[in-house]
mmCIF file of C-alpha atoms and ligand atoms in Angstrom:
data_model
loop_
_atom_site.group_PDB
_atom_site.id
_atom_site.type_symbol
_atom_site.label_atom_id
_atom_site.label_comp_id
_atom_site.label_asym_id
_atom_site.label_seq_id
_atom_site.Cartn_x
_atom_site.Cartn_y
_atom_site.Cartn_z
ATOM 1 C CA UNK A 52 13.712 -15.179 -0.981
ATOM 2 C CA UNK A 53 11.613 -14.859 -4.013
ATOM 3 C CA UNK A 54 10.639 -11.876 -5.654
ATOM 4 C CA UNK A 55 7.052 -11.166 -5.324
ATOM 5 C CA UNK A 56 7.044 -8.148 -7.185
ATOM 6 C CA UNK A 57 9.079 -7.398 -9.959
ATOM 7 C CA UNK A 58 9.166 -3.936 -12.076
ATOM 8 C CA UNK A 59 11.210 -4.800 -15.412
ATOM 9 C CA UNK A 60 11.653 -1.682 -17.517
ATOM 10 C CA UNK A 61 8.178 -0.732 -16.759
ATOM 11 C CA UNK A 62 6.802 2.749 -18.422
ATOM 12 C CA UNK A 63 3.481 4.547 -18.151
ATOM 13 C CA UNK A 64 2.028 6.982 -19.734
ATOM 14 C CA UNK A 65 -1.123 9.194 -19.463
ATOM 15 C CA UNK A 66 -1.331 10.546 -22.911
ATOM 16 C CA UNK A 67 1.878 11.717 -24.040
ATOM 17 C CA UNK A 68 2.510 12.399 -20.577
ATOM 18 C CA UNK A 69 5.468 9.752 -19.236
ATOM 19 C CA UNK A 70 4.590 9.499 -15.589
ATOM 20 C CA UNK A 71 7.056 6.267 -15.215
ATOM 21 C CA UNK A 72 9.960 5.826 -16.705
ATOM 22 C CA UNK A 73 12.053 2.787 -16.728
ATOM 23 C CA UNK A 74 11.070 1.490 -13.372
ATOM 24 C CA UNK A 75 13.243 -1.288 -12.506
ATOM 25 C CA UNK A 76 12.201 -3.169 -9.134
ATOM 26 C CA UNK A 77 12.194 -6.589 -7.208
ATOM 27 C CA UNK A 78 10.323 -6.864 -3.542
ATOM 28 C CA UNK A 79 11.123 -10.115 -2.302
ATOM 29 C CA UNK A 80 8.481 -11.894 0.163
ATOM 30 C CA UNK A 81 7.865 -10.427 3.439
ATOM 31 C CA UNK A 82 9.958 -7.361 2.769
ATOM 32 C CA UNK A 83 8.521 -3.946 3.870
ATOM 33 C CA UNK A 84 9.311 -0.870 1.462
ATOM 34 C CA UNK A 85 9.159 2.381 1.892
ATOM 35 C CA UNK A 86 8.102 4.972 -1.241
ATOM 36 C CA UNK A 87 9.083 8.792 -0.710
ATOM 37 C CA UNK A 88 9.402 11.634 -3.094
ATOM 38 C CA UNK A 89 7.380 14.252 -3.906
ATOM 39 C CA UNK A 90 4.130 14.950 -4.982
ATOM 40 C CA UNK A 91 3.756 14.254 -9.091
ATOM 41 C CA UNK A 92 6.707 12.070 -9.092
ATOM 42 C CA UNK A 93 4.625 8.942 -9.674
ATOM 43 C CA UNK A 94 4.391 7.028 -6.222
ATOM 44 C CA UNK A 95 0.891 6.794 -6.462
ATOM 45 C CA UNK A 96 0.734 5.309 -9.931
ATOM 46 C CA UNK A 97 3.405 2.731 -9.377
ATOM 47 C CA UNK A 98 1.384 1.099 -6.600
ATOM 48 C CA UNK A 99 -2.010 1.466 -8.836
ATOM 49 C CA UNK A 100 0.039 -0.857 -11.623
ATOM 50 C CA UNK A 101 0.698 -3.386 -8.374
ATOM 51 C CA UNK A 102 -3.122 -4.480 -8.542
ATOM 52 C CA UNK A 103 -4.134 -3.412 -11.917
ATOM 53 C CA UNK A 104 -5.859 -0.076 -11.219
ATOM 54 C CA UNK A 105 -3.603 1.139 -13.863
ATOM 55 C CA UNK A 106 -2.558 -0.619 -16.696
ATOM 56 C CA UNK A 107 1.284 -0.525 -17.507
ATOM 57 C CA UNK A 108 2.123 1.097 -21.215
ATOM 58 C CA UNK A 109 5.397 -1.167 -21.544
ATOM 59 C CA UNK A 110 7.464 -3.170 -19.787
ATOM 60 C CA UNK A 111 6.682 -6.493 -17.849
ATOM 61 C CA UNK A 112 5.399 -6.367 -14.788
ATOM 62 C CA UNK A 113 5.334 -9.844 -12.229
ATOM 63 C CA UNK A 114 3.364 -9.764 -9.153
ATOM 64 C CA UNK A 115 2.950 -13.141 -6.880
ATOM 65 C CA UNK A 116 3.357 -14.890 -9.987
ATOM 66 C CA UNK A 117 0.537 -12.963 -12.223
ATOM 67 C CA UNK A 118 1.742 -11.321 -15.377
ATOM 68 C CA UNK A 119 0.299 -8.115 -15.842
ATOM 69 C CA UNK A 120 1.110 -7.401 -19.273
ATOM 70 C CA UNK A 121 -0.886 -10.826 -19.999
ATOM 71 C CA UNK A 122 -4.049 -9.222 -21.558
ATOM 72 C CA UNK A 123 -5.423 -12.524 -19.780
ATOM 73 C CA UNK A 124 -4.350 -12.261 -16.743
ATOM 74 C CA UNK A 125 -7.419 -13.076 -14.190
ATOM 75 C CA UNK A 126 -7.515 -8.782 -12.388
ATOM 76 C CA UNK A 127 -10.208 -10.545 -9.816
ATOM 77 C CA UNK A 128 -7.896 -13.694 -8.799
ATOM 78 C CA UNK A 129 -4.664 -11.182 -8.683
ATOM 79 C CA UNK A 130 -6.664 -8.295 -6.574
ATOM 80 C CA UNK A 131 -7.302 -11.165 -4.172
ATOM 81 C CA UNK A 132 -3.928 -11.449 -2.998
ATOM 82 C CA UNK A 133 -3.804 -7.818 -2.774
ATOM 83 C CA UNK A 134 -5.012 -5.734 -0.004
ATOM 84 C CA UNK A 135 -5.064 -1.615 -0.556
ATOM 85 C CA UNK A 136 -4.958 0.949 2.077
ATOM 86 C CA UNK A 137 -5.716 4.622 0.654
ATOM 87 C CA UNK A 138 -4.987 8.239 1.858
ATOM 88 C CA UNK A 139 -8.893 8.400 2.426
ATOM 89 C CA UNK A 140 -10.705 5.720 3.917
ATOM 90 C CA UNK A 141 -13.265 4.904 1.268
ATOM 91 C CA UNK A 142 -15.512 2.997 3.650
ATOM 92 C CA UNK A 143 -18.755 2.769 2.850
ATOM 93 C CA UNK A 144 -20.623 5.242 4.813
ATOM 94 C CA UNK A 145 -23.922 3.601 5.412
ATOM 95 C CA UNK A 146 -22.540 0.021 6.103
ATOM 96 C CA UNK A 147 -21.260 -0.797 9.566
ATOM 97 C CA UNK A 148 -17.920 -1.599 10.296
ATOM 98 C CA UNK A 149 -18.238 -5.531 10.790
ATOM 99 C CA UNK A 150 -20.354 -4.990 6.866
ATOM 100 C CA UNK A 151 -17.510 -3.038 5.420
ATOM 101 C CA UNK A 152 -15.361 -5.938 6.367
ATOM 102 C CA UNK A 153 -17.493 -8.696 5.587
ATOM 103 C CA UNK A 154 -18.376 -7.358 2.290
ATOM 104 C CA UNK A 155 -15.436 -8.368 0.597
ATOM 105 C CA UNK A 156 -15.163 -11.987 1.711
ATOM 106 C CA UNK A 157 -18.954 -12.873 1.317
ATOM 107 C CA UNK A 158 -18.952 -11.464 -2.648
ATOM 108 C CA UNK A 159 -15.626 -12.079 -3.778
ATOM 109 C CA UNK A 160 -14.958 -15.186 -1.993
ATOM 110 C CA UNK A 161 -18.294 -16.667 -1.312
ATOM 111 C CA UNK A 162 -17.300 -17.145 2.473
ATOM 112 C CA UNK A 163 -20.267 -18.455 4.497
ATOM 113 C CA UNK A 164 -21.379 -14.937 6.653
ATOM 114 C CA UNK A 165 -20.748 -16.199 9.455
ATOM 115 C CA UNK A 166 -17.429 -17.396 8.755
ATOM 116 C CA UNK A 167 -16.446 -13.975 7.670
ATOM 117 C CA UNK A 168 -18.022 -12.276 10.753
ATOM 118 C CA UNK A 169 -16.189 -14.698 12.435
ATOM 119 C CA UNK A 170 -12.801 -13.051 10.564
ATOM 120 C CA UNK A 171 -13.813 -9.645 10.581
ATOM 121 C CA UNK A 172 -14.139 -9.830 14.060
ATOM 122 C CA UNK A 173 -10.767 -11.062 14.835
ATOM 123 C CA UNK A 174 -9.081 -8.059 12.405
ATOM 124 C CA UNK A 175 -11.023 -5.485 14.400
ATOM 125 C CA UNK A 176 -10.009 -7.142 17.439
ATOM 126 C CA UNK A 177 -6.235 -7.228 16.157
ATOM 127 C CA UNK A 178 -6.267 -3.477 15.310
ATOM 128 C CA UNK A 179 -7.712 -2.445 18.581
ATOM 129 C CA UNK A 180 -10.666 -1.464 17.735
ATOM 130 C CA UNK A 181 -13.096 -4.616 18.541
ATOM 131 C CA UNK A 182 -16.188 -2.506 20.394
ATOM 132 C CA UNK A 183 -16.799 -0.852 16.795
ATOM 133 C CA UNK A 184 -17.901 -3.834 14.667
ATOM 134 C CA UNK A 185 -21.658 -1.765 15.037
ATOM 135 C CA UNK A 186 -21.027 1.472 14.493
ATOM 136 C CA UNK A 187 -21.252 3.404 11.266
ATOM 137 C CA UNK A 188 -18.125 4.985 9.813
ATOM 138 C CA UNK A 189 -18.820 8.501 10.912
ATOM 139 C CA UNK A 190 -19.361 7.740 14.388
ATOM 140 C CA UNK A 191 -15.458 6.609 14.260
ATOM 141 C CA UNK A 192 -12.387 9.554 14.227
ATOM 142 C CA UNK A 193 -10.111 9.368 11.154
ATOM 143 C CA UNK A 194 -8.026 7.209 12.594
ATOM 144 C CA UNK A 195 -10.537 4.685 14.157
ATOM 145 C CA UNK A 196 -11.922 4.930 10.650
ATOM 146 C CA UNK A 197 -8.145 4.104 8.944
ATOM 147 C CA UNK A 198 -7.771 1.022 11.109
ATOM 148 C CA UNK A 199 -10.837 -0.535 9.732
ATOM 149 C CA UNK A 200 -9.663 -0.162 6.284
ATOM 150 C CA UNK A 201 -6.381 -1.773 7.071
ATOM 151 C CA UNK A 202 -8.702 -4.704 8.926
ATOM 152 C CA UNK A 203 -10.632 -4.856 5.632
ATOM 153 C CA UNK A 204 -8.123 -5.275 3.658
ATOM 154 C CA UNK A 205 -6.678 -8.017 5.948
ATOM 155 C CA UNK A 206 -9.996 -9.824 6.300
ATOM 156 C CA UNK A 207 -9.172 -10.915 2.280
ATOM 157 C CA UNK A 208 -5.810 -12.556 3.500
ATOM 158 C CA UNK A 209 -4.149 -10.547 0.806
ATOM 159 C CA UNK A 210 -0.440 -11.939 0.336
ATOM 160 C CA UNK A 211 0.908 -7.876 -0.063
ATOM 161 C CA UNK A 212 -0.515 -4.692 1.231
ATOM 162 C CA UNK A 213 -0.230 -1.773 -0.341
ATOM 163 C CA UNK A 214 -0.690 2.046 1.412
ATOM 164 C CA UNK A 215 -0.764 5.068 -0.205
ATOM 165 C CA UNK A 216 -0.125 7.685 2.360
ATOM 166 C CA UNK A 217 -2.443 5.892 4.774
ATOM 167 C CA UNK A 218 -1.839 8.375 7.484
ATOM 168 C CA UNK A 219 -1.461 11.840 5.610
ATOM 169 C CA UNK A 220 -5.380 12.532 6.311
ATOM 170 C CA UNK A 221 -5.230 12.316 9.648
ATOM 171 C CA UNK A 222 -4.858 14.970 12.451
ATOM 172 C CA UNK A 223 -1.494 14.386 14.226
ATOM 173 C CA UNK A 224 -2.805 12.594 16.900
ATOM 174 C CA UNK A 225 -4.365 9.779 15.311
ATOM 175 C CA UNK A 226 -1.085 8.888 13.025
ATOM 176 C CA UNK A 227 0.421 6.811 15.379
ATOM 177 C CA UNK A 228 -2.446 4.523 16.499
ATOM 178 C CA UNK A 229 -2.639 3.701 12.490
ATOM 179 C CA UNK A 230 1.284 3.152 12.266
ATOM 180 C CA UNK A 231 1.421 1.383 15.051
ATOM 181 C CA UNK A 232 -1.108 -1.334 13.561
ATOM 182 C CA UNK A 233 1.292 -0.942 9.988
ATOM 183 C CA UNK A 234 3.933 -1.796 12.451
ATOM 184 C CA UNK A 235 2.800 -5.021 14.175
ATOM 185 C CA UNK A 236 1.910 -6.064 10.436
ATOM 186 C CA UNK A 237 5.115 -5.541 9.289
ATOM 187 C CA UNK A 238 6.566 -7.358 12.198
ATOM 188 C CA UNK A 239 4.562 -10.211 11.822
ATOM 189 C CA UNK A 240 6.272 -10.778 7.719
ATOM 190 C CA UNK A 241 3.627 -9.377 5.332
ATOM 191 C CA UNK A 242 5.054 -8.051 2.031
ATOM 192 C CA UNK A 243 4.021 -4.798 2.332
ATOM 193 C CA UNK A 244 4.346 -1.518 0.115
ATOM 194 C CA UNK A 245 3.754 1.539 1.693
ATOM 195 C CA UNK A 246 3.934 5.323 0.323
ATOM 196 C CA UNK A 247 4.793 7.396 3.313
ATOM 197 C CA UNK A 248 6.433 10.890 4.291
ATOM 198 C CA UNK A 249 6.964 8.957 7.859
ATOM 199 C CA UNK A 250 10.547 8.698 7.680
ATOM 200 C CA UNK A 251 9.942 7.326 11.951
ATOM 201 C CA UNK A 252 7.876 4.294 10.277
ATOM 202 C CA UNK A 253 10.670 3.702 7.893
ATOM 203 C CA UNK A 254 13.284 3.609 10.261
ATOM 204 C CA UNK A 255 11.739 1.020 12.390
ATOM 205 C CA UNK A 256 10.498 -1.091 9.929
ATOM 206 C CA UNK A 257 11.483 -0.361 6.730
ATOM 207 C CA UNK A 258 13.896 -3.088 4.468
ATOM 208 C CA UNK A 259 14.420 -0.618 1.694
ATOM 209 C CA UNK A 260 13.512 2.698 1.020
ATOM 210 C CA UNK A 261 12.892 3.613 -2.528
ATOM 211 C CA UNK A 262 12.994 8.151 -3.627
ATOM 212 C CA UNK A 263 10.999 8.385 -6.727
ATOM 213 C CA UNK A 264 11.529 11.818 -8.419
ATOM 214 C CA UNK A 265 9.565 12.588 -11.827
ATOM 215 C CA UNK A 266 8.932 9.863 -12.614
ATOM 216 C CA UNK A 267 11.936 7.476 -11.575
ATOM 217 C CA UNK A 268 13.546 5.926 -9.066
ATOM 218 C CA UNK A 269 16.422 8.517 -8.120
ATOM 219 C CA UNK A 270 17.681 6.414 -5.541
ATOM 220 C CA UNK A 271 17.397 3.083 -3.177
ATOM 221 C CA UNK A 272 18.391 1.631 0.477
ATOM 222 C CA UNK A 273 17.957 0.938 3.644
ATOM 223 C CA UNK A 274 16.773 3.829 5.989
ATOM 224 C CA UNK A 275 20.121 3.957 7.515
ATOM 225 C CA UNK A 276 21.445 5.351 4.333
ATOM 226 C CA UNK A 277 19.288 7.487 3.575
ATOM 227 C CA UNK A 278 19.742 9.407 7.261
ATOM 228 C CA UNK A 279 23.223 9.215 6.643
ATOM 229 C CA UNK A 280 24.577 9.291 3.343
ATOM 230 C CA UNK A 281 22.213 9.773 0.687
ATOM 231 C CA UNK A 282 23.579 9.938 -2.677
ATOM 232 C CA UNK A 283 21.844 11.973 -4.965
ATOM 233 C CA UNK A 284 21.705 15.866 -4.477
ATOM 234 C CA UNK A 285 17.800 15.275 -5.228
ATOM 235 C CA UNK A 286 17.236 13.043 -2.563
ATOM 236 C CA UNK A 287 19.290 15.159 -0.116
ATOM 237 C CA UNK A 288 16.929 18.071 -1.218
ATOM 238 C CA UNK A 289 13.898 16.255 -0.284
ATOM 239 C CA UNK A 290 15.140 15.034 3.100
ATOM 240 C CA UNK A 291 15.509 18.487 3.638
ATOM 241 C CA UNK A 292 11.930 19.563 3.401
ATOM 242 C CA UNK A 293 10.654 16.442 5.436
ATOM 243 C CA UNK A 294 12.589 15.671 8.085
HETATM 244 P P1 ADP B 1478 2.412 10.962 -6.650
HETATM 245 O O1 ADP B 1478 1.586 9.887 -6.040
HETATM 246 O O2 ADP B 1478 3.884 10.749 -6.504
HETATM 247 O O3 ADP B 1478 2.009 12.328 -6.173
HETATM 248 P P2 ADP B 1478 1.002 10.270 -9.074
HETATM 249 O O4 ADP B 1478 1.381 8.877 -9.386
HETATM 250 O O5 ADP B 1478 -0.315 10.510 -8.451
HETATM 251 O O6 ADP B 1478 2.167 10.963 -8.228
HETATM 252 O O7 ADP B 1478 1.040 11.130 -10.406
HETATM 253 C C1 ADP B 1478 2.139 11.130 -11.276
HETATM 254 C C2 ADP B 1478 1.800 11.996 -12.469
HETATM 255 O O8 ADP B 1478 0.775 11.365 -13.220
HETATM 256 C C3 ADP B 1478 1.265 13.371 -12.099
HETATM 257 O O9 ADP B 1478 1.770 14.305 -13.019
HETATM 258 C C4 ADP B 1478 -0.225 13.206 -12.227
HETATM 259 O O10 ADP B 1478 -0.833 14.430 -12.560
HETATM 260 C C5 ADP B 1478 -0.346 12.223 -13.361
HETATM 261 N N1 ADP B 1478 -1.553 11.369 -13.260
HETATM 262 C C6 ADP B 1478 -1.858 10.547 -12.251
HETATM 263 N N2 ADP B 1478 -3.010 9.889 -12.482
HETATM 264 C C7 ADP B 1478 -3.443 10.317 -13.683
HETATM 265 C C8 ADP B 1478 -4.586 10.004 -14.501
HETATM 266 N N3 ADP B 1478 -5.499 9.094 -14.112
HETATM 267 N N4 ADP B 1478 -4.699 10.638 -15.687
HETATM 268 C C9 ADP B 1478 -3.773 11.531 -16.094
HETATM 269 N N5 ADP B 1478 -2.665 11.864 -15.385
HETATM 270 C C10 ADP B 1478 -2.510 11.278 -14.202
HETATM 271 MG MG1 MG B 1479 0.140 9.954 -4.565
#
């Protein structure tokens, strides 16, 4: 299958300070990967160049067909395509949950209101969470709150979702409800990029697993491999601390 992401000697630097390093990477359509490594080591970053919130310093960069190191490339037509799931929920607090979802559509892509009510409501309804549409953010837990993010981001039809640690704010008990939903999505073929210490999640549904350390990618394959036989002394030291 086609690539729909593709990393080609991609650098980037803050300053003089090289937080990517000669990131080579293809994710083909409907594959589901897996970012670990630890904190600094530029997982973040990497999925910020995916839809532009960061600018790549060199390299070329591909995603669904958009070149990002076109100075021309159209950020609002590429974002589009791209749904983004954060560590924190960033809902807006004093907009309901069926206007956090609507928002989007109605703006960005002039949907008739009722047409993306219409949408919002089936997202809510497909990550469980229906009977909210009226409530306010903080009348939802964390995780109640993290599933209407994911349904927002879904409510764009985005052709790749990306999470950054989407479940590393929440108490314990909420983190399955949220990977669960991640789950079914993955299932159901989205291309989907996902930064996660959830080594469960990546067994289950996880194509590839990619260990960025300091700035590169140390090593790369399935889950399987890296439970069994991982490589790199680095990568066996980080397994260590999270699993
Ligand atoms: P991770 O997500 O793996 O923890 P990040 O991608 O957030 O790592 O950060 C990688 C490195 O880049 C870190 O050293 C971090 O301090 C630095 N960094 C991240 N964002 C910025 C920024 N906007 N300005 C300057 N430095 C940054
Ligand atoms: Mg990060």
């Amino acid at each position: 299958m086609r690539a729909v992401i593709k990393f080609k000697n991609v650098n980037k630097y803050f300053g003089n300070h090289h937080v990517l390093k000669d990131i080579n990477l293809e994710i083909r359509e409907g594959e589901v990967v897996v970012v670990i490594g630890p904190s600094g080591s530029g997982k973040s970053t990497m999925l910020r160049c995916i839809n532009q919130l960061e600018k790549i310093s060199s390299g070329e960069l591909i995603v669904d067909g958009f070149r990002l190191d076109d100075p021309k490339v159209n950020i609002n037509l590429l974002r589009q395509e791209i749904g983004m799931v954060f560590q924190h929920f960033n809902l807006y607090p004093h907009k309901t949950v069926l206007e956090n979802i609507t928002l989007a559509p109605i703006k960005v892509k002039k949907m008739d209101p009722r047409e993306a009510e219409k949408i919002a409501r089936y997202y809510l309804q497909k990550v469980g969470i229906a009977e909210k549409a009226d409530a306010y953010p903080s009348q939802l837990s964390g995780g109640q709150q993290q599933r209407v993010a994911i349904a927002r981001g879904l409510a764009m039809k985005p052709k790749i979702m990306l999470f950054d640690e989407p479940t590393s704010a929440l108490d314990p008990e909420m983190v399955n409800e949220v990977l669960d939903v991640m789950k079914s999505l993955a299932r159901e073929g989205m291309t989907m990029v996902v930064v996660t210490h959830e080594m469960g999640f990546a067994r289950e549904v996880a194509d590839r697993v990619i260990f960025m350390d300091e700035g590169r990618i140390i090593e790369e394959g399935t889950p399987e491999h890296f439970f069994k036989e991982p490589k790199e002394e680095r990568t066996r030291l980080f397994l260590s601390k999270i699993l």
